[in-house]
mmCIF file of C-alpha atoms in Angstrom:
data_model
loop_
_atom_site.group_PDB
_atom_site.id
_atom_site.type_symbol
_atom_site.label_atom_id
_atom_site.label_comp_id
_atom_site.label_asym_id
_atom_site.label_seq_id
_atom_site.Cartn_x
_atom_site.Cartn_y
_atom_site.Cartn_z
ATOM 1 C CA UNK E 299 3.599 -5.800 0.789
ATOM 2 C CA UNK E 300 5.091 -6.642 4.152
ATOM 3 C CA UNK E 301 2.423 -7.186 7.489
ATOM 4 C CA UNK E 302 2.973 -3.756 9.444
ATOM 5 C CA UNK E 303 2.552 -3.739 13.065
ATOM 6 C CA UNK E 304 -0.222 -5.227 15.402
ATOM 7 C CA UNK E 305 -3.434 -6.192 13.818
ATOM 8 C CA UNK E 306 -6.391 -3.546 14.853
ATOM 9 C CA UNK E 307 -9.043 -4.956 17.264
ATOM 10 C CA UNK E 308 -11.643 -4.673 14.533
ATOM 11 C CA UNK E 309 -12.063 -4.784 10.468
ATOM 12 C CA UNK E 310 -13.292 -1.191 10.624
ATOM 13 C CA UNK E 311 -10.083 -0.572 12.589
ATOM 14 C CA UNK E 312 -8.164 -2.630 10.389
ATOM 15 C CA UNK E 313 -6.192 -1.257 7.274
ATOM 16 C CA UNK E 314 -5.798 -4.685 5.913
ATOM 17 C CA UNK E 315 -9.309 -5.514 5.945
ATOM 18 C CA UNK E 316 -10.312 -6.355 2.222
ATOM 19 C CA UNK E 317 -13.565 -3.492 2.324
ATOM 20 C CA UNK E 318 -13.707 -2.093 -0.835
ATOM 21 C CA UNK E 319 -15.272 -3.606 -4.404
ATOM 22 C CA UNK E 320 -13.857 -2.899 -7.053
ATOM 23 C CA UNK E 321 -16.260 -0.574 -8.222
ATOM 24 C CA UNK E 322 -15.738 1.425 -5.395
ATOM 25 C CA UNK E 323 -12.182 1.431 -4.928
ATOM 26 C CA UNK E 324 -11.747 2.597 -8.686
ATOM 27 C CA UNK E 325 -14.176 5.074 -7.894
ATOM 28 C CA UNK E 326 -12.542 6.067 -5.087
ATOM 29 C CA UNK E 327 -9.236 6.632 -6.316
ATOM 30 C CA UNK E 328 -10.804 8.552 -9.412
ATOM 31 C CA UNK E 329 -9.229 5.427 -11.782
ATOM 32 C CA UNK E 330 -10.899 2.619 -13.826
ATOM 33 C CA UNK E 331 -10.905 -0.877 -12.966
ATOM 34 C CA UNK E 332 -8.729 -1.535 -15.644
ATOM 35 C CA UNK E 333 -5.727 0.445 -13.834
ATOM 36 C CA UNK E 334 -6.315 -1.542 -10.838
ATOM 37 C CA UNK E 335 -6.283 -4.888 -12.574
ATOM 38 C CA UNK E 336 -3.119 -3.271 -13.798
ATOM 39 C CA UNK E 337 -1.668 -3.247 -10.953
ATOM 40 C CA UNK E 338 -2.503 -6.501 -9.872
ATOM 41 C CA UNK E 339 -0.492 -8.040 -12.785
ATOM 42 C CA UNK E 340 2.341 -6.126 -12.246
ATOM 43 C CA UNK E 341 2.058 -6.948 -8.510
ATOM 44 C CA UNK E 342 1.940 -4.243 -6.857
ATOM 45 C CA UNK E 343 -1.143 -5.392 -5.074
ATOM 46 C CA UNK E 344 -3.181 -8.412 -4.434
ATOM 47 C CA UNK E 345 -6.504 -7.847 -3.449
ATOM 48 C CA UNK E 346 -8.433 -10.371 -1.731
ATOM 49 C CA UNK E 347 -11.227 -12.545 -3.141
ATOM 50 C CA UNK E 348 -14.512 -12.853 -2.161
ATOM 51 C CA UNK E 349 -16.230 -16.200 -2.004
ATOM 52 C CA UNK E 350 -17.955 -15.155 -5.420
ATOM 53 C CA UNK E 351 -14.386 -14.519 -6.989
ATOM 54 C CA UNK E 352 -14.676 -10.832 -7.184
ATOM 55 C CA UNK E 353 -11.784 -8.518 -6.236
ATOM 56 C CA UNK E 354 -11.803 -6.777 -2.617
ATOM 57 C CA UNK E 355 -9.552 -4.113 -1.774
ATOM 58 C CA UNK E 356 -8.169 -2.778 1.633
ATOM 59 C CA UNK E 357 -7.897 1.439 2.687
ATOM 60 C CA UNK E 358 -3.911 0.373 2.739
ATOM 61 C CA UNK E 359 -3.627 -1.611 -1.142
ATOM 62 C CA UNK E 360 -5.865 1.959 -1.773
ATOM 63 C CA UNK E 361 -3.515 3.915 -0.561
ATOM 64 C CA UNK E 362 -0.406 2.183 -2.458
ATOM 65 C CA UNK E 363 -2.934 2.423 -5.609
ATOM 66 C CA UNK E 364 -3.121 6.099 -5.357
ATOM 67 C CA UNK E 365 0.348 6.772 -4.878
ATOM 68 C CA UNK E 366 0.889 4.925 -8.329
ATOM 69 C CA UNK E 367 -1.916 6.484 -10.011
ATOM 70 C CA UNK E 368 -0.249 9.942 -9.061
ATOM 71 C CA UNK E 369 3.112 8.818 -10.694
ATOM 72 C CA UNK E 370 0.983 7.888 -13.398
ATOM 73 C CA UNK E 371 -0.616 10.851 -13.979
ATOM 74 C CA UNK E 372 2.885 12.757 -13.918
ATOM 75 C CA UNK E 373 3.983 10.494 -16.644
ATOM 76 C CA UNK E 374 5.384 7.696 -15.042
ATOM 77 C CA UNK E 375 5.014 4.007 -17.322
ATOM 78 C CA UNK E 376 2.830 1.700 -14.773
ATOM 79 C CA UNK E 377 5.904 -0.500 -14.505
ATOM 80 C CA UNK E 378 8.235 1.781 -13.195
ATOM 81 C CA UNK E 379 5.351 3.694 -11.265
ATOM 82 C CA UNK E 380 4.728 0.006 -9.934
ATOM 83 C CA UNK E 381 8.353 -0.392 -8.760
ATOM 84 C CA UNK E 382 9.039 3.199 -7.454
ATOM 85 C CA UNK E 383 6.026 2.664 -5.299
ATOM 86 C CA UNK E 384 7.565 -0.886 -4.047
ATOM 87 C CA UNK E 385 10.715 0.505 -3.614
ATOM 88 C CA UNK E 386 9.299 3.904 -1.822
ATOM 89 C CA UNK E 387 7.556 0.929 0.438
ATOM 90 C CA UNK E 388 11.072 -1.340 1.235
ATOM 91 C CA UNK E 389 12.509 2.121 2.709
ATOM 92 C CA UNK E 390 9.558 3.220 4.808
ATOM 93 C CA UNK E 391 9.781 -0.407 6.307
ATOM 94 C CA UNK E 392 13.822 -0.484 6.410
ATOM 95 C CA UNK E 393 13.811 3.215 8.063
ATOM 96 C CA UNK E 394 10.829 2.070 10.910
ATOM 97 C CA UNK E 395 13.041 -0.873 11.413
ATOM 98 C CA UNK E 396 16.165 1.025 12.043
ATOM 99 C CA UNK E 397 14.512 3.830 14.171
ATOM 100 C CA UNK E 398 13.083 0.605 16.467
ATOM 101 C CA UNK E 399 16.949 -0.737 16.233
ATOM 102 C CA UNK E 400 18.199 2.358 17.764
ATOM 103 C CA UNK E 401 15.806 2.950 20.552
ATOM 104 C CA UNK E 402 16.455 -0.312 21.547
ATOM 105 C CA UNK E 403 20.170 0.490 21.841
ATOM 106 C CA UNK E 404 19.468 3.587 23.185
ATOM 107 C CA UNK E 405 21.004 5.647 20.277
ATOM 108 C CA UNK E 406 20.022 9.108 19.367
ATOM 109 C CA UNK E 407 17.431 9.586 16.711
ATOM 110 C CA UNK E 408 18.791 11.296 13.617
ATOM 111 C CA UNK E 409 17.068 14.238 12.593
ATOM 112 C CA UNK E 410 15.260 14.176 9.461
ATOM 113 C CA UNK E 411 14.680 16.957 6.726
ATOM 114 C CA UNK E 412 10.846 17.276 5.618
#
């Protein structure tokens, strides 16, 4: 996933900071290991590893997890869950882009529907 913003002053500020075992992120997320090792081979994340070799995950890969898990649980093959979630990602990114694009122009914000 793409670098978002300024990095926080501190890891416990930081959502990219690689916190979280793997234990506890599964537990966490209310998943197995095995689902996140899923998702590591289909590449929707890439935790960290520690010096010992052992997975570390950040509060943002958790966050990406538990959208996936909740397209899972609605029925949703991984794969597709995997790429929805990538995809949901690119536009997020392409619409903060294009808001920062039109302030800089000076351009009136359009008004979204939530």
């Amino acid at each position: 996933m793409p670098p978002r913003g300024t990095r926080p002053v501190t890891p416990l500020d930081d959502d990219d900071y690689p916190a979280y075992t793997m234990g506890r992120a599964a537990e966490m997320l209310g998943t197995t290991p095995a689902f996140l090792r899923a998702l590591g081979e289909h590449r929707l994340i890439t935790p960290l590893r520690s010096e010992g070799g052992h997975r570390r995950f950040s509060r943002y890969q958790l966050r990406i997890a538990a959208r996936a898990r909740e397209l899972v649980d609605q029925g949703t093959p991984i794969e597709a869950a995997c790429r929805i979630v990538v995809l949901e990602d690119q536009l997020e990114e392409a619409l903060r882009i294009n808001e920062q694009l039109r302030a800089r122009n000076g351009e009136p914000q359009p008004e979204t529907t939530t």
